[in-house]
């Protein structure tokens, strides 16, 4: 847990890091967030995360509480105060505190801003990547605006928990046409037998992942073939490789999908190479 | 706003009524709630609200934090401390505070319990009911488990705001088959030209409203004909009467649906009678 959290202008010890019970984030899931990787105490791809945050705010018409440059200062300061070398920084902005009413507050309300940061074990992450993870699949049951990175995450919570209970690390949502949309907290990818890297195109049914976007640049630089299109569970299970991307997992090989082994059951060479190359392309600030 | 709120065992002034920023209700919408009408300082249909709360908790596998009888004591005490005569009491329970991770916390975590209460103007509610309200319609875009009364309410927030911006009080969600599911914070009803009262049957696509359930008893006692089935927007617009039900609005006549006048544009006689009779059937405690 974050030892020091930024809450509406103040840096507070975790136990005092509180928001009001009538914060609309608490009563209505009326807020957005970003999770940014921290490496050597620096932010990975902060400008892209902040640009996406700005888009999420705009889509929900939540007032941007401060300039992005000021937000980046708060991210850095929270990382510094928590002495995070490798880990994550979390930023949440909600519509603010108001008397409970579904519609937006009619008087101007100041949005709530919360930032936390925590250390993670990079070695543990690397060890997991060496073995690869298992994923399960589950019917897509989220609303059709998951392109907005909102805290309305209850379906994601239940999917991730189902994965854990079946010995897997991630759950892939599958739409009514049988196509994988994305994971509960990651984007989904496969590599075909002839080396094409496939991931779903960006629309309202997936979040436009920052790690995903950077990886597209890596793929281009390595002159790999890319296809942005949906794929089915069966295609993924029969693929040469599969992996997921997210700020916390980076490029994480998938070796099992719903009890079916992918490839030879070990992380594939393309996935491993993309994982290794990723940080040459990521932006540190 | 509630002047005194119950938060995890303590009655606190509103400004000190806080929860931790890592409460899963704030970061994941991982919590449930109930809103109960207060009349003459008493709770309306508390046993039904608490039974539904218990079901919501069970569906999400959130530990019930205390016996229902103890929760009812907290509801009463919060009403008393806020000197609510006519108004609402709000109860929220989340999975608790834990280091951020989508899956359920692996160590046992104490659920968070928050209760607030506020006075409302009964006269204002009555005045609105005399004129009736306008509703708009909007495509159903919520997840398929709205039978769970969770705080994952972002689509409801956006729908209610859209209604307000179009001069209406409520938005009805319409499924892909063209049938009305329910309102953003109410159940939807119509009365046919030959006096049948129609409302959608209870399934995963609507919340099983307490006011709805009590009204079914009123309808039976008054020997009105009832049909529990879906209806389309066109059928509602052409109906003799329409209304919505909720703990805060009770039976509220609808006189306009998407710019089309319902009946003669005034609250219908069946709606008005049901509104008047409602409190003879509601349980006070």
Coordinates of C-alpha atoms in Angstrom, one line a residue, chain B residues 36-284:
Chain B
X36 CA -34.8 3.7 1.9
X37 CA -37.6 6.2 2.2
X38 CA -38.1 7.9 5.6
X39 CA -41.6 8.9 6.6
X40 CA -42.5 10.5 10.0
X41 CA -38.9 9.6 11.0
X42 CA -39.6 5.9 10.3
X43 CA -38.1 3.6 7.7
X44 CA -40.3 2.5 4.8
X45 CA -40.0 -1.2 4.0
X46 CA -36.7 -1.6 5.7
X47 CA -37.0 -5.5 5.9
X48 CA -37.3 -5.7 2.1
X49 CA -34.4 -3.3 1.6
X50 CA -32.2 -5.2 3.9
X51 CA -33.1 -8.6 2.4
X52 CA -32.2 -7.2 -1.1
X53 CA -28.9 -5.8 0.4
X54 CA -28.1 -9.2 1.7
X55 CA -28.8 -10.7 -1.8
X56 CA -26.5 -8.1 -3.4
X57 CA -23.7 -8.9 -0.9
X58 CA -24.1 -12.6 -1.5
X59 CA -24.0 -12.2 -5.3
X60 CA -20.7 -10.3 -5.1
X61 CA -19.4 -12.5 -2.2
X62 CA -18.9 -9.5 0.1
X63 CA -19.0 -10.5 3.7
X64 CA -22.0 -9.3 5.5
X65 CA -20.5 -7.0 8.1
X66 CA -23.2 -7.3 10.8
X67 CA -26.6 -8.8 11.3
X68 CA -29.5 -7.1 9.5
X69 CA -31.0 -6.2 12.8
X70 CA -27.8 -4.3 13.7
X71 CA -27.8 -2.6 10.4
X72 CA -31.4 -1.5 10.9
X73 CA -30.4 0.0 14.3
X74 CA -27.7 2.0 12.5
X75 CA -30.2 3.2 9.9
X76 CA -32.6 4.4 12.6
X77 CA -29.8 6.0 14.6
X78 CA -28.5 7.9 11.5
X79 CA -32.1 9.1 10.7
X80 CA -32.5 10.2 14.3
X81 CA -29.2 12.0 14.5
X82 CA -30.0 13.9 11.3
X83 CA -33.5 14.7 12.5
X84 CA -35.0 13.4 9.3
X85 CA -38.8 13.5 9.3
X86 CA -39.4 13.0 5.6
X87 CA -36.4 12.0 3.4
X88 CA -34.0 9.2 2.6
X89 CA -31.5 7.1 4.3
X90 CA -28.6 5.8 2.2
X91 CA -26.6 2.6 3.1
X92 CA -23.4 1.6 1.3
X93 CA -21.3 -1.5 1.9
X94 CA -18.0 -2.1 0.0
X95 CA -15.5 -5.0 0.1
X96 CA -13.2 -2.8 2.2
X97 CA -9.7 -1.3 2.1
X98 CA -6.9 -3.3 0.5
X99 CA -3.8 -2.8 -1.5
X100 CA -5.0 -2.2 -5.1
X101 CA -5.5 -5.4 -7.0
X102 CA -8.5 -6.3 -9.2
X103 CA -9.1 -9.7 -7.5
X104 CA -10.7 -10.0 -4.1
X105 CA -8.2 -9.3 -1.2
X106 CA -6.6 -12.6 -0.2
X107 CA -6.4 -11.7 3.5
X108 CA -9.7 -11.2 5.3
X109 CA -10.7 -7.6 5.0
X110 CA -13.4 -5.9 6.9
X111 CA -16.2 -4.5 4.6
X112 CA -16.8 -0.7 4.9
X113 CA -20.2 0.4 6.0
X114 CA -21.4 4.0 5.4
X115 CA -24.9 5.4 6.2
X116 CA -26.1 8.9 5.5
X117 CA -29.6 10.5 5.8
X118 CA -31.1 13.7 4.5
X119 CA -34.4 15.5 4.7
X120 CA -36.4 16.1 1.5
X121 CA -39.4 18.3 0.8
X122 CA -42.5 16.1 0.6
X123 CA -44.5 19.0 -0.7
X124 CA -42.1 19.5 -3.6
X125 CA -42.4 15.8 -4.4
X126 CA -46.2 16.1 -4.3
X127 CA -46.1 19.1 -6.6
X128 CA -44.0 17.3 -9.1
X129 CA -46.4 14.4 -9.0
X130 CA -49.3 16.7 -9.7
X131 CA -47.7 17.8 -13.0
X132 CA -46.0 14.6 -13.9
X133 CA -42.5 14.2 -15.3
X134 CA -41.0 13.9 -18.8
X135 CA -38.7 10.9 -19.6
X136 CA -36.2 10.4 -22.4
X137 CA -35.1 7.1 -23.8
X138 CA -31.5 5.9 -24.3
X139 CA -29.9 2.7 -25.5
X140 CA -29.3 0.2 -22.7
X141 CA -25.6 0.2 -22.1
X142 CA -25.2 -1.3 -18.6
X143 CA -23.8 -4.6 -17.7
X144 CA -26.2 -7.6 -17.6
X145 CA -26.2 -7.8 -13.8
X146 CA -28.1 -4.7 -12.8
X147 CA -30.2 -7.0 -10.6
X148 CA -27.2 -6.5 -8.2
X149 CA -27.6 -3.0 -6.6
X150 CA -24.0 -2.1 -7.0
X151 CA -22.4 1.4 -7.0
X152 CA -21.2 0.7 -10.6
X153 CA -23.5 3.5 -11.7
X154 CA -21.6 5.5 -14.3
X155 CA -24.0 4.6 -17.2
X156 CA -26.9 5.6 -14.9
X157 CA -25.2 8.9 -14.2
X158 CA -24.7 9.7 -17.9
X159 CA -28.3 8.7 -18.7
X160 CA -29.7 10.9 -15.9
X161 CA -27.6 13.8 -16.9
X162 CA -28.8 13.5 -20.6
X163 CA -32.4 13.5 -19.3
X164 CA -31.8 16.7 -17.3
X165 CA -30.2 18.4 -20.3
X166 CA -33.3 17.6 -22.3
X167 CA -35.6 19.0 -19.7
X168 CA -36.6 15.6 -18.4
X169 CA -36.5 14.0 -15.0
X170 CA -35.6 10.4 -15.9
X171 CA -34.1 8.3 -18.7
X172 CA -35.5 4.9 -19.7
X173 CA -33.0 2.4 -21.0
X174 CA -34.1 0.5 -24.1
X175 CA -32.7 -2.9 -25.0
X176 CA -31.6 -4.0 -28.5
X177 CA -35.1 -5.5 -29.1
X178 CA -36.7 -2.1 -28.5
X179 CA -38.1 -2.9 -25.1
X180 CA -37.8 -0.6 -22.1
X181 CA -35.8 -2.2 -19.3
X182 CA -36.0 0.4 -16.5
X183 CA -35.1 4.0 -15.6
X184 CA -31.7 5.2 -14.5
X185 CA -33.0 5.2 -10.9
X186 CA -36.5 3.8 -11.1
X187 CA -38.7 1.0 -12.6
X188 CA -40.9 1.8 -15.6
X189 CA -44.7 1.2 -15.9
X190 CA -47.5 1.9 -18.3
X191 CA -51.3 1.6 -18.1
X192 CA -53.1 0.4 -21.2
X193 CA -56.3 1.9 -22.6
X194 CA -58.3 -0.9 -21.1
X195 CA -56.8 -0.5 -17.6
X196 CA -54.1 -3.2 -17.5
X197 CA -51.0 -2.2 -15.5
X198 CA -47.8 -3.3 -17.3
X199 CA -44.2 -3.5 -16.0
X200 CA -41.3 -5.6 -17.0
X201 CA -40.8 -8.9 -15.3
X202 CA -37.9 -9.2 -12.9
X203 CA -34.7 -10.7 -14.3
X204 CA -31.0 -9.7 -14.6
X205 CA -31.8 -6.7 -16.7
X206 CA -33.7 -4.7 -14.1
X207 CA -33.4 -4.1 -10.4
X208 CA -36.1 -5.7 -8.4
X209 CA -37.5 -2.5 -6.9
X210 CA -38.9 -2.4 -3.4
X211 CA -41.4 0.2 -4.4
X212 CA -42.2 -2.0 -7.4
X213 CA -42.8 -5.0 -5.1
X214 CA -45.1 -3.2 -2.8
X215 CA -47.0 -1.7 -5.7
X216 CA -47.7 -5.2 -7.0
X217 CA -49.5 -5.8 -3.7
X218 CA -51.4 -2.6 -4.0
X219 CA -52.5 -3.6 -7.6
X220 CA -53.7 -7.0 -6.4
X221 CA -55.6 -5.5 -3.4
X222 CA -57.3 -3.0 -5.7
X223 CA -58.1 -5.8 -8.1
X224 CA -56.4 -4.1 -11.0
X225 CA -55.2 -6.3 -13.9
X226 CA -51.4 -6.7 -14.0
X227 CA -49.1 -7.8 -16.8
X228 CA -45.4 -8.5 -16.1
X229 CA -43.9 -8.3 -19.6
X230 CA -41.6 -6.0 -21.6
X231 CA -43.1 -3.0 -23.5
X232 CA -41.7 -0.9 -26.3
X233 CA -41.2 2.8 -26.4
X234 CA -44.0 3.1 -29.0
X235 CA -46.4 1.2 -26.8
X236 CA -45.5 3.4 -23.8
X237 CA -46.0 6.6 -25.9
X238 CA -49.4 5.3 -27.0
X239 CA -50.5 4.1 -23.6
X240 CA -53.2 5.7 -21.5
X241 CA -50.8 6.4 -18.6
X242 CA -47.2 5.9 -17.7
X243 CA -45.3 6.2 -14.4
X244 CA -42.1 5.3 -12.6
X245 CA -41.5 3.9 -9.2
X246 CA -38.6 4.4 -6.8
X247 CA -38.0 4.9 -3.0
X248 CA -37.4 8.6 -3.6
X249 CA -40.1 9.3 -6.2
X250 CA -42.7 6.7 -5.0
X251 CA -45.3 6.4 -7.8
X252 CA -44.4 9.3 -10.2
X253 CA -46.6 9.9 -13.2
X254 CA -44.9 10.3 -16.6
X255 CA -46.6 12.7 -19.0
X256 CA -44.1 12.8 -21.8
X257 CA -41.7 10.3 -23.4
X258 CA -39.2 11.6 -25.9
X259 CA -41.3 14.7 -26.8
X260 CA -44.4 12.6 -27.3
X261 CA -47.3 13.3 -24.9
X262 CA -48.7 10.4 -22.9
X263 CA -52.5 10.3 -22.7
X264 CA -53.8 13.9 -22.3
X265 CA -50.5 15.1 -20.9
X266 CA -51.7 15.0 -17.3
X267 CA -51.1 12.4 -14.6
X268 CA -53.6 9.5 -15.2
X269 CA -56.2 8.4 -12.7
X270 CA -54.7 4.9 -12.1
X271 CA -51.2 6.4 -11.5
X272 CA -52.7 8.9 -9.0
X273 CA -54.7 6.3 -7.2
X274 CA -51.7 4.0 -6.9
X275 CA -49.6 6.8 -5.5
X276 CA -52.3 7.6 -2.9
X277 CA -52.8 4.0 -1.9
X278 CA -49.1 3.2 -1.8
X279 CA -48.5 4.2 1.8
X280 CA -51.3 2.1 3.2
X281 CA -49.3 -0.9 2.0
X282 CA -45.8 0.2 2.8
X283 CA -44.3 -1.2 6.0
X284 CA -43.1 1.4 8.6

